[in-house]
Amino acid sequence: ASLSAVGSLGFAGAGYANTQGLPGLRRTTFDFANLSPRWDGLTILQISDVHAGLYMTVDRMQRIRDLANSTPADLVVFTGDQIDRRPMDADLFIEGFRGISAPLGVYGVLGNHDYRVSQRRAIETMEHAGIAPLVNRTEIIERGSQPLAIAGVDDFMSPSPQGPDFKILRDHPDAFRVLLCHQPQGWDMAKNEGADLTLAGHTHGGQIALPTRNFNPARVYTKYIAGPYSTPDSMLYVSRGIGVGAVPLRVGSPPEMDLITLRSRAKVAAVAA
């Protein structure tokens, strides 16, 4: 797997103001040797760390939903922390994102903040907004008999005996496997179980950070801060997300949605020839 191109559009400046406006749209393209030409050009819109609540109003979420619906993506995925912390935040999220859609579906996983309400309420919140919850579960989509697996694991901070089950990736060895995992350190286990592409969030890109990976608050708990990471057989993309935690401030890490395009190396080579 390799990163072909990275670009961004529409980023606001650093500071409080950009926690209130629309997120930028970061465009990234990955090419994969094992992606079927049938799936060449698949686009995935990743939305992470909404944190519906005090600093993420219904009006702002509705504008983000409309922006997402106007973005040409085949799939939309939510990679956790839809809810900030209060039970009422679940209702805010539903009102804000109900009506979001994509041709091949909308899927989501839970994050640690979602558990500040409850697993049941957080799952129902996704369902009521029209998002299919993937909590240690996989959906298979086929195009010309070529399967694509969209898998999702539970959060690391879910209470025992719950937790992420990366073994679900073993169930579909013939499919190209996309994994949704809120916390990016899960990539270490995901790639060992066969994930081709892992999409994560959680870090907010540090939220208040110098514009570098080397000096970043998120390094306290993960080496995967933001953007793409790769090995020869697997890729990880960590979104900076759109919301904030306890402090309504972003410096050096503007809010983003991520439009990820998958290319088949075989298809690219054939076109080049």
PDB file of C-alpha atoms in Angstrom:
ATOM      1  CA  ALA A   1       0.000   0.000   0.000  1.00  0.00           C
ATOM      2  CA  SER A   2       1.193   3.504  -0.655  1.00  0.00           C
ATOM      3  CA  LEU A   3       0.144   7.105  -0.356  1.00  0.00           C
ATOM      4  CA  SER A   4      -0.287   8.721  -3.738  1.00  0.00           C
ATOM      5  CA  ALA A   5      -1.339  12.263  -2.927  1.00  0.00           C
ATOM      6  CA  VAL A   6      -2.491  14.446  -0.076  1.00  0.00           C
ATOM      7  CA  GLY A   7      -4.253  17.766  -0.371  1.00  0.00           C
ATOM      8  CA  SER A   8      -6.599  19.978   1.589  1.00  0.00           C
ATOM      9  CA  LEU A   9      -9.260  22.563   0.953  1.00  0.00           C
ATOM     10  CA  GLY A  10     -10.876  25.257   2.984  1.00  0.00           C
ATOM     11  CA  PHE A  11      -8.990  25.203   6.277  1.00  0.00           C
ATOM     12  CA  ALA A  12      -9.717  28.024   8.697  1.00  0.00           C
ATOM     13  CA  GLY A  13      -7.031  29.670  10.787  1.00  0.00           C
ATOM     14  CA  ALA A  14      -5.951  28.382  14.171  1.00  0.00           C
ATOM     15  CA  GLY A  15      -7.747  29.292  17.371  1.00  0.00           C
ATOM     16  CA  TYR A  16     -11.256  29.459  18.787  1.00  0.00           C
ATOM     17  CA  ALA A  17     -12.934  30.644  15.600  1.00  0.00           C
ATOM     18  CA  ASN A  18     -12.225  27.444  13.734  1.00  0.00           C
ATOM     19  CA  THR A  19     -14.018  25.382  16.390  1.00  0.00           C
ATOM     20  CA  GLN A  20     -17.260  27.074  15.342  1.00  0.00           C
ATOM     21  CA  GLY A  21     -17.188  27.050  11.539  1.00  0.00           C
ATOM     22  CA  LEU A  22     -17.261  24.309   8.956  1.00  0.00           C
ATOM     23  CA  PRO A  23     -14.367  21.853   8.892  1.00  0.00           C
ATOM     24  CA  GLY A  24     -11.949  21.739   6.003  1.00  0.00           C
ATOM     25  CA  LEU A  25     -12.029  18.852   3.566  1.00  0.00           C
ATOM     26  CA  ARG A  26      -8.746  16.985   3.383  1.00  0.00           C
ATOM     27  CA  ARG A  27      -8.371  14.848   0.271  1.00  0.00           C
ATOM     28  CA  THR A  28      -6.110  11.800   0.338  1.00  0.00           C
ATOM     29  CA  THR A  29      -5.492   9.037  -2.197  1.00  0.00           C
ATOM     30  CA  PHE A  30      -4.089   5.585  -1.381  1.00  0.00           C
ATOM     31  CA  ASP A  31      -3.175   2.899  -3.877  1.00  0.00           C
ATOM     32  CA  PHE A  32      -3.216  -0.806  -3.026  1.00  0.00           C
ATOM     33  CA  ALA A  33      -1.761  -3.803  -4.820  1.00  0.00           C
ATOM     34  CA  ASN A  34      -4.572  -6.062  -3.568  1.00  0.00           C
ATOM     35  CA  LEU A  35      -7.543  -3.787  -4.303  1.00  0.00           C
ATOM     36  CA  SER A  36      -9.630  -5.212  -7.132  1.00  0.00           C
ATOM     37  CA  PRO A  37      -9.925  -2.983 -10.202  1.00  0.00           C
ATOM     38  CA  ARG A  38     -13.680  -3.251  -9.612  1.00  0.00           C
ATOM     39  CA  TRP A  39     -13.205  -1.059  -6.533  1.00  0.00           C
ATOM     40  CA  ASP A  40     -10.783   1.375  -8.122  1.00  0.00           C
ATOM     41  CA  GLY A  41     -11.798   4.958  -7.327  1.00  0.00           C
ATOM     42  CA  LEU A  42     -13.912   4.127  -4.270  1.00  0.00           C
ATOM     43  CA  THR A  43     -14.327   7.243  -2.127  1.00  0.00           C
ATOM     44  CA  ILE A  44     -14.829   7.212   1.646  1.00  0.00           C
ATOM     45  CA  LEU A  45     -15.778  10.315   3.629  1.00  0.00           C
ATOM     46  CA  GLN A  46     -14.515  10.013   7.201  1.00  0.00           C
ATOM     47  CA  ILE A  47     -16.140  12.068   9.970  1.00  0.00           C
ATOM     48  CA  SER A  48     -14.579  11.711  13.394  1.00  0.00           C
ATOM     49  CA  ASP A  49     -14.887  13.091  16.923  1.00  0.00           C
ATOM     50  CA  VAL A  50     -18.029  15.169  16.484  1.00  0.00           C
ATOM     51  CA  HIS A  51     -18.445  15.540  20.270  1.00  0.00           C
ATOM     52  CA  ALA A  52     -22.057  16.662  20.018  1.00  0.00           C
ATOM     53  CA  GLY A  53     -22.615  18.828  23.061  1.00  0.00           C
ATOM     54  CA  LEU A  54     -21.834  22.199  24.528  1.00  0.00           C
ATOM     55  CA  TYR A  55     -19.328  23.175  21.834  1.00  0.00           C
ATOM     56  CA  MET A  56     -21.003  21.384  18.905  1.00  0.00           C
ATOM     57  CA  THR A  57     -24.463  22.794  18.291  1.00  0.00           C
ATOM     58  CA  VAL A  58     -27.293  21.248  16.298  1.00  0.00           C
ATOM     59  CA  ASP A  59     -27.104  24.056  13.755  1.00  0.00           C
ATOM     60  CA  ARG A  60     -23.403  23.454  13.161  1.00  0.00           C
ATOM     61  CA  MET A  61     -23.901  19.703  12.865  1.00  0.00           C
ATOM     62  CA  GLN A  62     -26.686  20.205  10.335  1.00  0.00           C
ATOM     63  CA  ARG A  63     -24.404  22.407   8.243  1.00  0.00           C
ATOM     64  CA  ILE A  64     -21.682  19.753   8.453  1.00  0.00           C
ATOM     65  CA  ARG A  65     -24.226  17.076   7.479  1.00  0.00           C
ATOM     66  CA  ASP A  66     -25.257  19.125   4.452  1.00  0.00           C
ATOM     67  CA  LEU A  67     -21.608  19.590   3.511  1.00  0.00           C
ATOM     68  CA  ALA A  68     -21.070  15.834   3.817  1.00  0.00           C
ATOM     69  CA  ASN A  69     -24.132  15.082   1.696  1.00  0.00           C
ATOM     70  CA  SER A  70     -22.849  17.423  -1.010  1.00  0.00           C
ATOM     71  CA  THR A  71     -19.421  15.743  -1.053  1.00  0.00           C
ATOM     72  CA  PRO A  72     -19.112  13.044  -3.751  1.00  0.00           C
ATOM     73  CA  ALA A  73     -18.407  10.013  -1.557  1.00  0.00           C
ATOM     74  CA  ASP A  74     -19.481   6.402  -2.045  1.00  0.00           C
ATOM     75  CA  LEU A  75     -19.328   5.643   1.691  1.00  0.00           C
ATOM     76  CA  VAL A  76     -19.518   7.751   4.845  1.00  0.00           C
ATOM     77  CA  VAL A  77     -17.935   6.491   8.057  1.00  0.00           C
ATOM     78  CA  PHE A  78     -17.989   7.886  11.598  1.00  0.00           C
ATOM     79  CA  THR A  79     -14.963   6.849  13.646  1.00  0.00           C
ATOM     80  CA  GLY A  80     -16.198   7.443  17.188  1.00  0.00           C
ATOM     81  CA  ASP A  81     -16.968  10.068  19.834  1.00  0.00           C
ATOM     82  CA  GLN A  82     -20.216  11.091  18.202  1.00  0.00           C
ATOM     83  CA  ILE A  83     -21.424  12.143  21.677  1.00  0.00           C
ATOM     84  CA  ASP A  84     -19.442  14.270  24.106  1.00  0.00           C
ATOM     85  CA  ARG A  85     -20.597  13.239  27.584  1.00  0.00           C
ATOM     86  CA  ARG A  86     -24.213  14.076  28.540  1.00  0.00           C
ATOM     87  CA  PRO A  87     -27.324  11.969  27.787  1.00  0.00           C
ATOM     88  CA  MET A  88     -28.854  14.994  26.061  1.00  0.00           C
ATOM     89  CA  ASP A  89     -25.859  15.109  23.697  1.00  0.00           C
ATOM     90  CA  ALA A  90     -27.193  11.946  22.070  1.00  0.00           C
ATOM     91  CA  ASP A  91     -30.390  13.765  21.107  1.00  0.00           C
ATOM     92  CA  LEU A  92     -28.373  16.694  19.761  1.00  0.00           C
ATOM     93  CA  PHE A  93     -26.362  14.356  17.530  1.00  0.00           C
ATOM     94  CA  ILE A  94     -29.487  12.700  16.153  1.00  0.00           C
ATOM     95  CA  GLU A  95     -31.057  16.055  15.329  1.00  0.00           C
ATOM     96  CA  GLY A  96     -27.831  17.277  13.798  1.00  0.00           C
ATOM     97  CA  PHE A  97     -26.968  14.322  11.571  1.00  0.00           C
ATOM     98  CA  ARG A  98     -30.300  12.672  10.772  1.00  0.00           C
ATOM     99  CA  GLY A  99     -30.552  12.540   6.995  1.00  0.00           C
ATOM    100  CA  ILE A 100     -26.888  11.892   6.253  1.00  0.00           C
ATOM    101  CA  SER A 101     -26.561   9.453   3.364  1.00  0.00           C
ATOM    102  CA  ALA A 102     -24.198   7.853   0.871  1.00  0.00           C
ATOM    103  CA  PRO A 103     -24.763   5.488  -2.085  1.00  0.00           C
ATOM    104  CA  LEU A 104     -23.033   2.520  -0.409  1.00  0.00           C
ATOM    105  CA  GLY A 105     -24.104   3.314   3.140  1.00  0.00           C
ATOM    106  CA  VAL A 106     -23.155   5.158   6.314  1.00  0.00           C
ATOM    107  CA  TYR A 107     -21.343   3.252   9.077  1.00  0.00           C
ATOM    108  CA  GLY A 108     -19.907   4.081  12.477  1.00  0.00           C
ATOM    109  CA  VAL A 109     -18.099   2.826  15.572  1.00  0.00           C
ATOM    110  CA  LEU A 110     -18.074   3.874  19.204  1.00  0.00           C
ATOM    111  CA  GLY A 111     -15.405   5.976  20.905  1.00  0.00           C
ATOM    112  CA  ASN A 112     -14.463   6.427  24.540  1.00  0.00           C
ATOM    113  CA  HIS A 113     -16.702   9.490  24.964  1.00  0.00           C
ATOM    114  CA  ASP A 114     -19.717   7.555  23.676  1.00  0.00           C
ATOM    115  CA  TYR A 115     -19.312   5.291  26.698  1.00  0.00           C
ATOM    116  CA  ARG A 116     -19.756   8.282  29.006  1.00  0.00           C
ATOM    117  CA  VAL A 117     -23.430   7.873  28.169  1.00  0.00           C
ATOM    118  CA  SER A 118     -23.792   4.107  27.565  1.00  0.00           C
ATOM    119  CA  GLN A 119     -23.169   1.600  24.836  1.00  0.00           C
ATOM    120  CA  ARG A 120     -26.873   1.017  24.300  1.00  0.00           C
ATOM    121  CA  ARG A 121     -27.696   4.720  24.046  1.00  0.00           C
ATOM    122  CA  ALA A 122     -24.711   5.401  21.800  1.00  0.00           C
ATOM    123  CA  ILE A 123     -25.659   2.590  19.410  1.00  0.00           C
ATOM    124  CA  GLU A 124     -29.277   3.773  19.310  1.00  0.00           C
ATOM    125  CA  THR A 125     -28.028   7.284  18.600  1.00  0.00           C
ATOM    126  CA  MET A 126     -26.238   6.102  15.473  1.00  0.00           C
ATOM    127  CA  GLU A 127     -29.232   4.056  14.369  1.00  0.00           C
ATOM    128  CA  HIS A 128     -31.656   6.966  14.811  1.00  0.00           C
ATOM    129  CA  ALA A 129     -29.360   9.194  12.764  1.00  0.00           C
ATOM    130  CA  GLY A 130     -29.249   6.628   9.945  1.00  0.00           C
ATOM    131  CA  ILE A 131     -25.766   5.276  10.702  1.00  0.00           C
ATOM    132  CA  ALA A 132     -25.232   1.501  10.779  1.00  0.00           C
ATOM    133  CA  PRO A 133     -23.295   0.663  13.983  1.00  0.00           C
ATOM    134  CA  LEU A 134     -20.348  -1.692  13.586  1.00  0.00           C
ATOM    135  CA  VAL A 135     -19.429  -2.825  17.087  1.00  0.00           C
ATOM    136  CA  ASN A 136     -17.241  -5.885  16.510  1.00  0.00           C
ATOM    137  CA  ARG A 137     -19.200  -6.461  13.328  1.00  0.00           C
ATOM    138  CA  THR A 138     -18.564  -6.511   9.575  1.00  0.00           C
ATOM    139  CA  GLU A 139     -20.658  -5.589   6.550  1.00  0.00           C
ATOM    140  CA  ILE A 140     -19.800  -6.987   3.121  1.00  0.00           C
ATOM    141  CA  ILE A 141     -20.402  -4.976  -0.023  1.00  0.00           C
ATOM    142  CA  GLU A 142     -19.900  -6.585  -3.410  1.00  0.00           C
ATOM    143  CA  ARG A 143     -19.132  -5.091  -6.792  1.00  0.00           C
ATOM    144  CA  GLY A 144     -18.950  -7.572  -9.648  1.00  0.00           C
ATOM    145  CA  SER A 145     -18.514 -10.468  -7.163  1.00  0.00           C
ATOM    146  CA  GLN A 146     -15.510  -8.691  -5.613  1.00  0.00           C
ATOM    147  CA  PRO A 147     -16.131  -8.272  -1.847  1.00  0.00           C
ATOM    148  CA  LEU A 148     -15.246  -5.235   0.235  1.00  0.00           C
ATOM    149  CA  ALA A 149     -15.456  -5.658   4.021  1.00  0.00           C
ATOM    150  CA  ILE A 150     -16.357  -2.686   6.200  1.00  0.00           C
ATOM    151  CA  ALA A 151     -15.513  -3.770   9.746  1.00  0.00           C
ATOM    152  CA  GLY A 152     -15.713  -1.948  13.042  1.00  0.00           C
ATOM    153  CA  VAL A 153     -14.374  -2.752  16.502  1.00  0.00           C
ATOM    154  CA  ASP A 154     -15.472  -1.659  19.939  1.00  0.00           C
ATOM    155  CA  ASP A 155     -13.470   0.990  21.800  1.00  0.00           C
ATOM    156  CA  PHE A 156     -10.494   0.131  23.991  1.00  0.00           C
ATOM    157  CA  MET A 157     -12.122   1.935  26.923  1.00  0.00           C
ATOM    158  CA  SER A 158     -15.349  -0.050  26.800  1.00  0.00           C
ATOM    159  CA  PRO A 159     -16.062  -1.815  30.108  1.00  0.00           C
ATOM    160  CA  SER A 160     -15.098  -5.464  30.561  1.00  0.00           C
ATOM    161  CA  PRO A 161     -16.033  -7.988  29.192  1.00  0.00           C
ATOM    162  CA  GLN A 162     -16.614  -5.794  26.147  1.00  0.00           C
ATOM    163  CA  GLY A 163     -13.753  -4.527  24.045  1.00  0.00           C
ATOM    164  CA  PRO A 164     -12.349  -4.551  20.526  1.00  0.00           C
ATOM    165  CA  ASP A 165     -12.321  -7.895  18.728  1.00  0.00           C
ATOM    166  CA  PHE A 166      -9.845  -7.621  15.875  1.00  0.00           C
ATOM    167  CA  LYS A 167     -10.321 -11.310  15.034  1.00  0.00           C
ATOM    168  CA  ILE A 168     -13.447 -10.380  13.070  1.00  0.00           C
ATOM    169  CA  LEU A 169     -11.046  -9.405  10.272  1.00  0.00           C
ATOM    170  CA  ARG A 170     -10.143 -13.079   9.832  1.00  0.00           C
ATOM    171  CA  ASP A 171     -13.697 -13.911   8.742  1.00  0.00           C
ATOM    172  CA  HIS A 172     -13.307 -12.411   5.268  1.00  0.00           C
ATOM    173  CA  PRO A 173      -9.819 -13.263   3.973  1.00  0.00           C
ATOM    174  CA  ASP A 174     -10.816 -12.825   0.319  1.00  0.00           C
ATOM    175  CA  ALA A 175     -12.193  -9.300   0.800  1.00  0.00           C
ATOM    176  CA  PHE A 176     -10.393  -5.988   0.798  1.00  0.00           C
ATOM    177  CA  ARG A 177     -10.744  -5.078   4.465  1.00  0.00           C
ATOM    178  CA  VAL A 178     -11.421  -1.561   5.738  1.00  0.00           C
ATOM    179  CA  LEU A 179     -11.470  -1.282   9.535  1.00  0.00           C
ATOM    180  CA  LEU A 180     -13.003   1.488  11.637  1.00  0.00           C
ATOM    181  CA  CYS A 181     -11.260   1.786  15.004  1.00  0.00           C
ATOM    182  CA  HIS A 182     -11.638   4.908  17.133  1.00  0.00           C
ATOM    183  CA  GLN A 183      -8.204   4.827  18.759  1.00  0.00           C
ATOM    184  CA  PRO A 184      -5.297   4.664  16.290  1.00  0.00           C
ATOM    185  CA  GLN A 185      -3.090   2.407  18.416  1.00  0.00           C
ATOM    186  CA  GLY A 186      -5.490  -0.342  17.334  1.00  0.00           C
ATOM    187  CA  TRP A 187      -3.691  -0.397  13.994  1.00  0.00           C
ATOM    188  CA  ASP A 188      -0.904  -2.492  15.540  1.00  0.00           C
ATOM    189  CA  MET A 189      -3.414  -5.313  16.083  1.00  0.00           C
ATOM    190  CA  ALA A 190      -5.519  -4.594  13.012  1.00  0.00           C
ATOM    191  CA  LYS A 191      -2.690  -4.980  10.521  1.00  0.00           C
ATOM    192  CA  ASN A 192      -1.684  -8.272  12.135  1.00  0.00           C
ATOM    193  CA  GLU A 193      -5.235  -9.552  11.581  1.00  0.00           C
ATOM    194  CA  GLY A 194      -5.331  -8.507   7.925  1.00  0.00           C
ATOM    195  CA  ALA A 195      -6.723  -4.969   7.796  1.00  0.00           C
ATOM    196  CA  ASP A 196      -5.758  -3.334   4.510  1.00  0.00           C
ATOM    197  CA  LEU A 197      -6.872   0.150   5.574  1.00  0.00           C
ATOM    198  CA  THR A 198      -7.631   1.303   9.124  1.00  0.00           C
ATOM    199  CA  LEU A 199      -9.461   4.568   9.756  1.00  0.00           C
ATOM    200  CA  ALA A 200      -9.174   6.121  13.219  1.00  0.00           C
ATOM    201  CA  GLY A 201      -9.630   9.385  15.095  1.00  0.00           C
ATOM    202  CA  HIS A 202      -9.467  10.120  18.834  1.00  0.00           C
ATOM    203  CA  THR A 203      -6.363  12.340  18.828  1.00  0.00           C
ATOM    204  CA  HIS A 204      -7.892  15.574  17.434  1.00  0.00           C
ATOM    205  CA  GLY A 205      -4.426  15.887  15.919  1.00  0.00           C
ATOM    206  CA  GLY A 206      -3.355  17.059  19.366  1.00  0.00           C
ATOM    207  CA  GLN A 207      -6.037  19.816  19.271  1.00  0.00           C
ATOM    208  CA  ILE A 208      -3.624  22.371  20.734  1.00  0.00           C
ATOM    209  CA  ALA A 209      -0.345  21.539  19.074  1.00  0.00           C
ATOM    210  CA  LEU A 210       2.635  22.873  17.242  1.00  0.00           C
ATOM    211  CA  PRO A 211       2.286  22.127  13.522  1.00  0.00           C
ATOM    212  CA  THR A 212       4.465  19.034  13.721  1.00  0.00           C
ATOM    213  CA  ARG A 213       4.053  15.429  14.811  1.00  0.00           C
ATOM    214  CA  ASN A 214       7.198  15.571  16.927  1.00  0.00           C
ATOM    215  CA  PHE A 215       5.906  18.035  19.540  1.00  0.00           C
ATOM    216  CA  ASN A 216       2.287  17.096  20.077  1.00  0.00           C
ATOM    217  CA  PRO A 217       0.139  16.421  23.184  1.00  0.00           C
ATOM    218  CA  ALA A 218      -1.342  13.326  21.543  1.00  0.00           C
ATOM    219  CA  ARG A 219       2.068  11.635  21.793  1.00  0.00           C
ATOM    220  CA  VAL A 220       1.296  11.011  25.461  1.00  0.00           C
ATOM    221  CA  TYR A 221      -0.921   8.088  24.467  1.00  0.00           C
ATOM    222  CA  THR A 222      -0.159   7.207  20.829  1.00  0.00           C
ATOM    223  CA  LYS A 223       2.589   7.430  18.226  1.00  0.00           C
ATOM    224  CA  TYR A 224      -0.048   7.848  15.522  1.00  0.00           C
ATOM    225  CA  ILE A 225      -0.993  11.525  15.686  1.00  0.00           C
ATOM    226  CA  ALA A 226      -2.701  12.507  12.438  1.00  0.00           C
ATOM    227  CA  GLY A 227      -2.724  11.726   8.754  1.00  0.00           C
ATOM    228  CA  PRO A 228      -1.345   8.653   6.958  1.00  0.00           C
ATOM    229  CA  TYR A 229       0.951   5.887   8.179  1.00  0.00           C
ATOM    230  CA  SER A 230       1.934   2.822   6.206  1.00  0.00           C
ATOM    231  CA  THR A 231       3.652  -0.527   6.082  1.00  0.00           C
ATOM    232  CA  PRO A 232       4.095  -2.542   2.869  1.00  0.00           C
ATOM    233  CA  ASP A 233       0.832  -4.403   3.538  1.00  0.00           C
ATOM    234  CA  SER A 234      -1.379  -2.015   5.498  1.00  0.00           C
ATOM    235  CA  MET A 235      -2.297   1.641   5.853  1.00  0.00           C
ATOM    236  CA  LEU A 236      -3.643   3.793   8.670  1.00  0.00           C
ATOM    237  CA  TYR A 237      -5.309   7.175   8.384  1.00  0.00           C
ATOM    238  CA  VAL A 238      -5.905   9.225  11.547  1.00  0.00           C
ATOM    239  CA  SER A 239      -8.414  12.059  11.228  1.00  0.00           C
ATOM    240  CA  ARG A 240      -8.011  15.263  13.222  1.00  0.00           C
ATOM    241  CA  GLY A 241     -11.801  15.231  13.577  1.00  0.00           C
ATOM    242  CA  ILE A 242     -14.263  18.094  13.704  1.00  0.00           C
ATOM    243  CA  GLY A 243     -15.063  18.621  17.387  1.00  0.00           C
ATOM    244  CA  VAL A 244     -13.252  19.487  20.589  1.00  0.00           C
ATOM    245  CA  GLY A 245     -12.965  18.022  24.057  1.00  0.00           C
ATOM    246  CA  ALA A 246     -13.190  19.979  27.298  1.00  0.00           C
ATOM    247  CA  VAL A 247     -11.418  23.051  25.862  1.00  0.00           C
ATOM    248  CA  PRO A 248     -13.112  24.861  22.930  1.00  0.00           C
ATOM    249  CA  LEU A 249      -9.817  25.701  21.255  1.00  0.00           C
ATOM    250  CA  ARG A 250      -7.790  24.367  18.339  1.00  0.00           C
ATOM    251  CA  VAL A 251      -4.296  25.588  17.568  1.00  0.00           C
ATOM    252  CA  GLY A 252      -2.150  23.992  14.875  1.00  0.00           C
ATOM    253  CA  SER A 253      -4.742  21.292  14.255  1.00  0.00           C
ATOM    254  CA  PRO A 254      -7.752  22.649  12.353  1.00  0.00           C
ATOM    255  CA  PRO A 255     -10.960  20.608  12.196  1.00  0.00           C
ATOM    256  CA  GLU A 256     -11.332  18.362   9.174  1.00  0.00           C
ATOM    257  CA  MET A 257     -13.407  15.825   7.344  1.00  0.00           C
ATOM    258  CA  ASP A 258     -11.410  13.421   5.193  1.00  0.00           C
ATOM    259  CA  LEU A 259     -12.226  12.313   1.664  1.00  0.00           C
ATOM    260  CA  ILE A 260     -10.187   9.185   0.985  1.00  0.00           C
ATOM    261  CA  THR A 261      -9.932   7.704  -2.503  1.00  0.00           C
ATOM    262  CA  LEU A 262      -8.789   4.104  -2.996  1.00  0.00           C
ATOM    263  CA  ARG A 263      -6.950   3.188  -6.176  1.00  0.00           C
ATOM    264  CA  SER A 264      -6.153  -0.258  -7.510  1.00  0.00           C
ATOM    265  CA  ARG A 265      -2.497  -0.454  -8.445  1.00  0.00           C
ATOM    266  CA  ALA A 266      -3.357  -2.880 -11.229  1.00  0.00           C
ATOM    267  CA  LYS A 267      -5.919  -0.479 -12.671  1.00  0.00           C
ATOM    268  CA  VAL A 268      -3.534   2.469 -12.412  1.00  0.00           C
ATOM    269  CA  ALA A 269      -0.805   0.471 -14.187  1.00  0.00           C
ATOM    270  CA  ALA A 270      -3.172  -0.605 -16.944  1.00  0.00           C
ATOM    271  CA  VAL A 271      -4.287   2.961 -17.597  1.00  0.00           C
ATOM    272  CA  ALA A 272      -0.671   4.182 -17.616  1.00  0.00           C
ATOM    273  CA  ALA A 273       0.247   1.521 -20.156  1.00  0.00           C
TER     274      ALA A 273
END
